[in-house]
């Protein structure tokens, strides 16, 4: 009941059945969580500049147990719209089904990466299956259309990539995810662990073929009995490569740095760099 995320409090008690020595009644008292959320905000960061964000989230849509999410984001770096719908109880055996669509524009020059833009539109359909109480498998089939717009001073590597392969790519992606959650709460965990392995393959038949594997892990441990002070550890490891002799798309690279990955470094500043000829600009590749 706690893992569903539908309840903020779950109390289980037992009472003996009158006249029967070996039976008890299980009494469950629950307090429903706030499952719907509408938010809007304006903010500023050194990484994204001035940004606007509006989102709607409903984790028990119309009381059906399904999840619906819609988000709109606008900043100096990213403009995006995403919609998703997921039914974690599509069948009585716990098989889930979901859909998602998105459209985004990313200005990587303003993100301190390189002088190019990436415009994407796509969608996916996914199915998930529970292995046991904590583990789950998820499979997704998606299609993505990506257009590259080069700036005035892109790195030579990116110029050569677009000259050889073009600046518009359609890919078909197969994704499988294994997850194992032993957290005490899906909303605000204070103890337990979560880990997942995500394997994504852009299959042959599209304009590019490549594979990515990413491991994510989280661990929470309270420091006191009331669980008001909690320590946490996070891990993210990834590996990626092209398939069949294709060049790996530069816009699928991993970028680190910043508050959410490596503190003390500016966002997207850790990794190989290339100086643009004739300027002092240094760009990630």
PDB file of N, CA and C in Angstrom, residues 48-102:
ATOM      1  N   UNK A  48      20.487  27.780 -16.899  1.00  0.00           N
ATOM      2  CA  UNK A  48      19.385  27.885 -17.858  1.00  0.00           C
ATOM      3  C   UNK A  48      18.878  29.295 -18.070  1.00  0.00           C
ATOM      4  N   UNK A  49      19.383  30.270 -17.314  1.00  0.00           N
ATOM      5  CA  UNK A  49      18.886  31.624 -17.443  1.00  0.00           C
ATOM      6  C   UNK A  49      17.500  31.758 -16.846  1.00  0.00           C
ATOM      7  N   UNK A  50      16.722  32.719 -17.358  1.00  0.00           N
ATOM      8  CA  UNK A  50      15.361  32.942 -16.888  1.00  0.00           C
ATOM      9  C   UNK A  50      14.461  31.843 -17.437  1.00  0.00           C
ATOM     10  N   UNK A  51      13.659  31.226 -16.552  1.00  0.00           N
ATOM     11  CA  UNK A  51      12.839  30.103 -16.976  1.00  0.00           C
ATOM     12  C   UNK A  51      11.421  30.175 -16.437  1.00  0.00           C
ATOM     13  N   UNK A  52      10.498  29.595 -17.214  1.00  0.00           N
ATOM     14  CA  UNK A  52       9.094  29.496 -16.830  1.00  0.00           C
ATOM     15  C   UNK A  52       8.702  28.024 -16.883  1.00  0.00           C
ATOM     16  N   UNK A  53       7.828  27.609 -15.989  1.00  0.00           N
ATOM     17  CA  UNK A  53       7.445  26.202 -15.939  1.00  0.00           C
ATOM     18  C   UNK A  53       6.018  26.069 -15.452  1.00  0.00           C
ATOM     19  N   UNK A  54       5.245  25.232 -16.149  1.00  0.00           N
ATOM     20  CA  UNK A  54       3.880  24.914 -15.757  1.00  0.00           C
ATOM     21  C   UNK A  54       3.717  23.397 -15.868  1.00  0.00           C
ATOM     22  N   UNK A  55       3.124  22.788 -14.855  1.00  0.00           N
ATOM     23  CA  UNK A  55       2.957  21.337 -14.900  1.00  0.00           C
ATOM     24  C   UNK A  55       1.679  20.919 -14.189  1.00  0.00           C
ATOM     25  N   UNK A  56       1.156  19.791 -14.637  1.00  0.00           N
ATOM     26  CA  UNK A  56      -0.012  19.169 -14.016  1.00  0.00           C
ATOM     27  C   UNK A  56       0.298  17.697 -13.820  1.00  0.00           C
ATOM     28  N   UNK A  57       0.083  17.218 -12.608  1.00  0.00           N
ATOM     29  CA  UNK A  57       0.367  15.815 -12.289  1.00  0.00           C
ATOM     30  C   UNK A  57      -0.786  15.236 -11.497  1.00  0.00           C
ATOM     31  N   UNK A  58      -1.267  14.077 -11.930  1.00  0.00           N
ATOM     32  CA  UNK A  58      -2.333  13.382 -11.223  1.00  0.00           C
ATOM     33  C   UNK A  58      -1.967  11.910 -11.139  1.00  0.00           C
ATOM     34  N   UNK A  59      -1.646  11.429  -9.930  1.00  0.00           N
ATOM     35  CA  UNK A  59      -1.178  10.054  -9.748  1.00  0.00           C
ATOM     36  C   UNK A  59      -2.313   9.052  -9.570  1.00  0.00           C
ATOM     37  N   UNK A  60      -3.543   9.519  -9.452  1.00  0.00           N
ATOM     38  CA  UNK A  60      -4.695   8.620  -9.371  1.00  0.00           C
ATOM     39  C   UNK A  60      -5.807   9.258 -10.197  1.00  0.00           C
ATOM     40  N   UNK A  61      -5.577   9.324 -11.508  1.00  0.00           N
ATOM     41  CA  UNK A  61      -6.405  10.110 -12.414  1.00  0.00           C
ATOM     42  C   UNK A  61      -7.848   9.608 -12.407  1.00  0.00           C
ATOM     43  N   UNK A  62      -8.761  10.509 -11.996  1.00  0.00           N
ATOM     44  CA  UNK A  62     -10.189  10.206 -11.918  1.00  0.00           C
ATOM     45  C   UNK A  62     -10.479   8.978 -11.060  1.00  0.00           C
ATOM     46  N   UNK A  63      -9.614   8.717 -10.070  1.00  0.00           N
ATOM     47  CA  UNK A  63      -9.804   7.582  -9.175  1.00  0.00           C
ATOM     48  C   UNK A  63      -9.564   6.227  -9.804  1.00  0.00           C
ATOM     49  N   UNK A  64      -8.901   6.199 -10.971  1.00  0.00           N
ATOM     50  CA  UNK A  64      -8.722   4.945 -11.712  1.00  0.00           C
ATOM     51  C   UNK A  64      -7.404   4.243 -11.411  1.00  0.00           C
ATOM     52  N   UNK A  65      -6.522   4.875 -10.625  1.00  0.00           N
ATOM     53  CA  UNK A  65      -5.211   4.293 -10.363  1.00  0.00           C
ATOM     54  C   UNK A  65      -4.207   4.566 -11.455  1.00  0.00           C
ATOM     55  N   UNK A  66      -4.579   5.330 -12.470  1.00  0.00           N
ATOM     56  CA  UNK A  66      -3.672   5.660 -13.559  1.00  0.00           C
ATOM     57  C   UNK A  66      -2.981   6.998 -13.286  1.00  0.00           C
ATOM     58  N   UNK A  67      -1.895   7.244 -14.015  1.00  0.00           N
ATOM     59  CA  UNK A  67      -1.102   8.450 -13.828  1.00  0.00           C
ATOM     60  C   UNK A  67      -1.132   9.290 -15.104  1.00  0.00           C
ATOM     61  N   UNK A  68      -1.357  10.578 -14.947  1.00  0.00           N
ATOM     62  CA  UNK A  68      -1.344  11.499 -16.078  1.00  0.00           C
ATOM     63  C   UNK A  68      -0.457  12.681 -15.732  1.00  0.00           C
ATOM     64  N   UNK A  69       0.433  13.030 -16.665  1.00  0.00           N
ATOM     65  CA  UNK A  69       1.346  14.140 -16.442  1.00  0.00           C
ATOM     66  C   UNK A  69       1.402  15.024 -17.687  1.00  0.00           C
ATOM     67  N   UNK A  70       1.442  16.321 -17.473  1.00  0.00           N
ATOM     68  CA  UNK A  70       1.621  17.289 -18.552  1.00  0.00           C
ATOM     69  C   UNK A  70       2.550  18.380 -18.045  1.00  0.00           C
ATOM     70  N   UNK A  71       3.533  18.766 -18.858  1.00  0.00           N
ATOM     71  CA  UNK A  71       4.471  19.793 -18.429  1.00  0.00           C
ATOM     72  C   UNK A  71       4.881  20.661 -19.607  1.00  0.00           C
ATOM     73  N   UNK A  72       5.058  21.938 -19.309  1.00  0.00           N
ATOM     74  CA  UNK A  72       5.531  22.919 -20.296  1.00  0.00           C
ATOM     75  C   UNK A  72       6.669  23.689 -19.651  1.00  0.00           C
ATOM     76  N   UNK A  73       7.799  23.770 -20.348  1.00  0.00           N
ATOM     77  CA  UNK A  73       8.980  24.441 -19.806  1.00  0.00           C
ATOM     78  C   UNK A  73       9.551  25.382 -20.853  1.00  0.00           C
ATOM     79  N   UNK A  74       9.952  26.564 -20.401  1.00  0.00           N
ATOM     80  CA  UNK A  74      10.573  27.554 -21.294  1.00  0.00           C
ATOM     81  C   UNK A  74      11.685  28.261 -20.553  1.00  0.00           C
ATOM     82  N   UNK A  75      12.903  28.189 -21.121  1.00  0.00           N
ATOM     83  CA  UNK A  75      14.043  28.898 -20.562  1.00  0.00           C
ATOM     84  C   UNK A  75      14.961  29.295 -21.714  1.00  0.00           C
ATOM     85  N   UNK A  76      16.109  29.900 -21.386  1.00  0.00           N
ATOM     86  CA  UNK A  76      17.066  30.267 -22.422  1.00  0.00           C
ATOM     87  C   UNK A  76      17.631  29.037 -23.118  1.00  0.00           C
ATOM     88  N   UNK A  77      17.623  27.894 -22.432  1.00  0.00           N
ATOM     89  CA  UNK A  77      18.222  26.675 -22.971  1.00  0.00           C
ATOM     90  C   UNK A  77      17.172  25.739 -23.558  1.00  0.00           C
ATOM     91  N   UNK A  78      16.059  25.528 -22.862  1.00  0.00           N
ATOM     92  CA  UNK A  78      15.099  24.498 -23.225  1.00  0.00           C
ATOM     93  C   UNK A  78      13.706  25.081 -23.402  1.00  0.00           C
ATOM     94  N   UNK A  79      13.031  24.633 -24.470  1.00  0.00           N
ATOM     95  CA  UNK A  79      11.600  24.843 -24.642  1.00  0.00           C
ATOM     96  C   UNK A  79      10.995  23.468 -24.900  1.00  0.00           C
ATOM     97  N   UNK A  80      10.086  23.011 -24.042  1.00  0.00           N
ATOM     98  CA  UNK A  80       9.602  21.637 -24.177  1.00  0.00           C
ATOM     99  C   UNK A  80       8.160  21.508 -23.721  1.00  0.00           C
ATOM    100  N   UNK A  81       7.478  20.550 -24.323  1.00  0.00           N
ATOM    101  CA  UNK A  81       6.126  20.148 -23.933  1.00  0.00           C
ATOM    102  C   UNK A  81       6.100  18.637 -23.895  1.00  0.00           C
ATOM    103  N   UNK A  82       5.603  18.051 -22.802  1.00  0.00           N
ATOM    104  CA  UNK A  82       5.561  16.600 -22.655  1.00  0.00           C
ATOM    105  C   UNK A  82       4.242  16.174 -22.037  1.00  0.00           C
ATOM    106  N   UNK A  83       3.669  15.106 -22.568  1.00  0.00           N
ATOM    107  CA  UNK A  83       2.440  14.514 -22.055  1.00  0.00           C
ATOM    108  C   UNK A  83       2.673  13.013 -21.877  1.00  0.00           C
ATOM    109  N   UNK A  84       2.174  12.459 -20.775  1.00  0.00           N
ATOM    110  CA  UNK A  84       2.316  11.023 -20.556  1.00  0.00           C
ATOM    111  C   UNK A  84       1.108  10.488 -19.798  1.00  0.00           C
ATOM    112  N   UNK A  85       0.781   9.244 -20.087  1.00  0.00           N
ATOM    113  CA  UNK A  85      -0.327   8.546 -19.427  1.00  0.00           C
ATOM    114  C   UNK A  85       0.124   7.127 -19.142  1.00  0.00           C
ATOM    115  N   UNK A  86      -0.059   6.687 -17.904  1.00  0.00           N
ATOM    116  CA  UNK A  86       0.426   5.361 -17.528  1.00  0.00           C
ATOM    117  C   UNK A  86      -0.613   4.662 -16.661  1.00  0.00           C
ATOM    118  N   UNK A  87      -0.913   3.419 -17.007  1.00  0.00           N
ATOM    119  CA  UNK A  87      -1.832   2.582 -16.229  1.00  0.00           C
ATOM    120  C   UNK A  87      -1.034   1.425 -15.640  1.00  0.00           C
ATOM    121  N   UNK A  88      -0.595   1.541 -14.371  1.00  0.00           N
ATOM    122  CA  UNK A  88       0.238   0.490 -13.781  1.00  0.00           C
ATOM    123  C   UNK A  88      -0.524  -0.804 -13.507  1.00  0.00           C
ATOM    124  N   UNK A  89      -1.853  -0.777 -13.625  1.00  0.00           N
ATOM    125  CA  UNK A  89      -2.667  -1.975 -13.374  1.00  0.00           C
ATOM    126  C   UNK A  89      -3.537  -2.260 -14.590  1.00  0.00           C
ATOM    127  N   UNK A  90      -2.887  -2.299 -15.771  1.00  0.00           N
ATOM    128  CA  UNK A  90      -3.604  -2.517 -17.027  1.00  0.00           C
ATOM    129  C   UNK A  90      -4.289  -3.880 -17.041  1.00  0.00           C
ATOM    130  N   UNK A  91      -3.667  -4.908 -16.416  1.00  0.00           N
ATOM    131  CA  UNK A  91      -4.273  -6.228 -16.276  1.00  0.00           C
ATOM    132  C   UNK A  91      -4.314  -6.604 -14.799  1.00  0.00           C
ATOM    133  N   UNK A  92      -5.087  -7.620 -14.469  1.00  0.00           N
ATOM    134  CA  UNK A  92      -5.193  -8.049 -13.075  1.00  0.00           C
ATOM    135  C   UNK A  92      -3.902  -8.683 -12.583  1.00  0.00           C
ATOM    136  N   UNK A  93      -2.996  -9.062 -13.496  1.00  0.00           N
ATOM    137  CA  UNK A  93      -1.712  -9.629 -13.111  1.00  0.00           C
ATOM    138  C   UNK A  93      -0.657  -8.572 -12.846  1.00  0.00           C
ATOM    139  N   UNK A  94      -1.020  -7.301 -12.938  1.00  0.00           N
ATOM    140  CA  UNK A  94      -0.078  -6.227 -12.647  1.00  0.00           C
ATOM    141  C   UNK A  94       0.698  -5.728 -13.844  1.00  0.00           C
ATOM    142  N   UNK A  95       0.318  -6.139 -15.057  1.00  0.00           N
ATOM    143  CA  UNK A  95       0.981  -5.616 -16.248  1.00  0.00           C
ATOM    144  C   UNK A  95       0.531  -4.180 -16.475  1.00  0.00           C
ATOM    145  N   UNK A  96       1.485  -3.288 -16.669  1.00  0.00           N
ATOM    146  CA  UNK A  96       1.179  -1.882 -16.890  1.00  0.00           C
ATOM    147  C   UNK A  96       1.347  -1.493 -18.352  1.00  0.00           C
ATOM    148  N   UNK A  97       0.646  -0.442 -18.756  1.00  0.00           N
ATOM    149  CA  UNK A  97       0.768   0.072 -20.122  1.00  0.00           C
ATOM    150  C   UNK A  97       0.742   1.590 -20.074  1.00  0.00           C
ATOM    151  N   UNK A  98       1.550   2.220 -20.926  1.00  0.00           N
ATOM    152  CA  UNK A  98       1.604   3.670 -20.924  1.00  0.00           C
ATOM    153  C   UNK A  98       1.938   4.225 -22.294  1.00  0.00           C
ATOM    154  N   UNK A  99       1.706   5.540 -22.428  1.00  0.00           N
ATOM    155  CA  UNK A  99       1.989   6.254 -23.661  1.00  0.00           C
ATOM    156  C   UNK A  99       2.644   7.586 -23.308  1.00  0.00           C
ATOM    157  N   UNK A 100       3.417   8.128 -24.231  1.00  0.00           N
ATOM    158  CA  UNK A 100       4.018   9.427 -24.005  1.00  0.00           C
ATOM    159  C   UNK A 100       4.338  10.114 -25.323  1.00  0.00           C
ATOM    160  N   UNK A 101       4.213  11.439 -25.356  1.00  0.00           N
ATOM    161  CA  UNK A 101       4.624  12.232 -26.502  1.00  0.00           C
ATOM    162  C   UNK A 101       5.383  13.453 -25.991  1.00  0.00           C
ATOM    163  N   UNK A 102       6.266  13.987 -26.818  1.00  0.00           N
ATOM    164  CA  UNK A 102       7.060  15.139 -26.400  1.00  0.00           C
ATOM    165  C   UNK A 102       7.502  15.934 -27.620  1.00  0.00           C
TER     166      UNK A 102
END
